[in-house]
Short mmCIF file of C-alpha atoms in Angstrom, two decimals:
data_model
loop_
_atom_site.label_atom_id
_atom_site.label_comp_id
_atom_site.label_asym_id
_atom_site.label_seq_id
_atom_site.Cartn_x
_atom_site.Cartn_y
_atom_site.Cartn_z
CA UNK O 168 -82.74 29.88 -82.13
CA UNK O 169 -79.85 31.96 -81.53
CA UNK O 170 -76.54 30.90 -82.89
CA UNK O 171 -73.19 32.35 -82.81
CA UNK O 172 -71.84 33.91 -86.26
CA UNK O 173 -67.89 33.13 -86.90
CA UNK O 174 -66.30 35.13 -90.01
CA UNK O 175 -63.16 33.43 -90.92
CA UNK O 176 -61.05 34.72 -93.20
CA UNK O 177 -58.33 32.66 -94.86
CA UNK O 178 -56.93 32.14 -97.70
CA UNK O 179 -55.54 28.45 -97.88
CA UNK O 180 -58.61 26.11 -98.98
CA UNK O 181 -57.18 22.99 -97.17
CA UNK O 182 -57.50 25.51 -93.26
CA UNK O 183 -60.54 27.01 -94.53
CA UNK O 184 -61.71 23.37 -93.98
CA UNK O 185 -60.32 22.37 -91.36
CA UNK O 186 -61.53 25.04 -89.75
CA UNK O 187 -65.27 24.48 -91.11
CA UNK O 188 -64.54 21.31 -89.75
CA UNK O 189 -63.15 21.88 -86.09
CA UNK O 190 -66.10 24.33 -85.51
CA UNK O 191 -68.66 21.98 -86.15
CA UNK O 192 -67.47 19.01 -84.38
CA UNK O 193 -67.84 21.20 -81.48
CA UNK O 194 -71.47 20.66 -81.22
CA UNK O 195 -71.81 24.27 -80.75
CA UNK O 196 -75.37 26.68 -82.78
CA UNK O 197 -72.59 28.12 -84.90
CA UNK O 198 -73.04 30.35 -88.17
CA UNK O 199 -69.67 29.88 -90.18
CA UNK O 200 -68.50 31.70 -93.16
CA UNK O 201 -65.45 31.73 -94.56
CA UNK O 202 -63.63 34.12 -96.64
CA UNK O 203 -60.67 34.10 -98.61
CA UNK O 204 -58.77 37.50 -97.59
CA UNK O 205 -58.76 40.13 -94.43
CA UNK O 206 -59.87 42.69 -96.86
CA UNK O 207 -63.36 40.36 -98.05
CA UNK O 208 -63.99 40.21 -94.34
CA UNK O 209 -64.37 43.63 -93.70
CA UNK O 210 -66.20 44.11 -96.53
CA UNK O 211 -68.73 40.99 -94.76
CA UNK O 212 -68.53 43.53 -91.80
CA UNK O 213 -68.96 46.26 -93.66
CA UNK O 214 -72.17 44.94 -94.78
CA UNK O 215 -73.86 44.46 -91.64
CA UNK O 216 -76.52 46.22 -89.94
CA UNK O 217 -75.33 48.57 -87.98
CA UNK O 218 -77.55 46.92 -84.89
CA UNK O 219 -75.16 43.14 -86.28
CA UNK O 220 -71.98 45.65 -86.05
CA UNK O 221 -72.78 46.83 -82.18
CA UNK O 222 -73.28 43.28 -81.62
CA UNK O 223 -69.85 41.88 -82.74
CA UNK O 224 -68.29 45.13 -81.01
CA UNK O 225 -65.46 44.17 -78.29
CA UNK O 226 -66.05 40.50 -79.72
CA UNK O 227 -63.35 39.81 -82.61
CA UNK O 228 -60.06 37.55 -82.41
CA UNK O 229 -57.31 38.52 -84.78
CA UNK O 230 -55.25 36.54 -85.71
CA UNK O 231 -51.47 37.61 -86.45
CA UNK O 232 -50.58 37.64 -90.01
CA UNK O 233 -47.91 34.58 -91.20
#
């Protein structure tokens, strides 16, 4: 089954959480993984195939720093 991978990357343990949690209640086939900084997500990138990276291309939502 296909499912969609999410790469969050924050650094406060309490959002990471609520995050994990407000994905999943949405019923969706989601793949979550959370990092702690900006930096260890592009490093998660960074170690994709380069067929995963093609497929993420045009699809990322940044979010502004606080």
């Amino acid at each position: 089954a296909n499912c969609l991978q999410v790469l969050v990357a924050e650094d406060d343990r309490i959002l990471q959480k609520l995050y994990e949690h407000t994905l999943g209640s949405w019923g969706l086939p989601l793949q979550v993984r959370m990092v702690s900084s900006g930096i260890d997500g592009l490093l998660e990138i960074g170690n994709l195939t380069e067929d995963e990276q093609r497929e993420i291309e045009g699809r990322c939502v940044v979010r502004g720093r606080r």
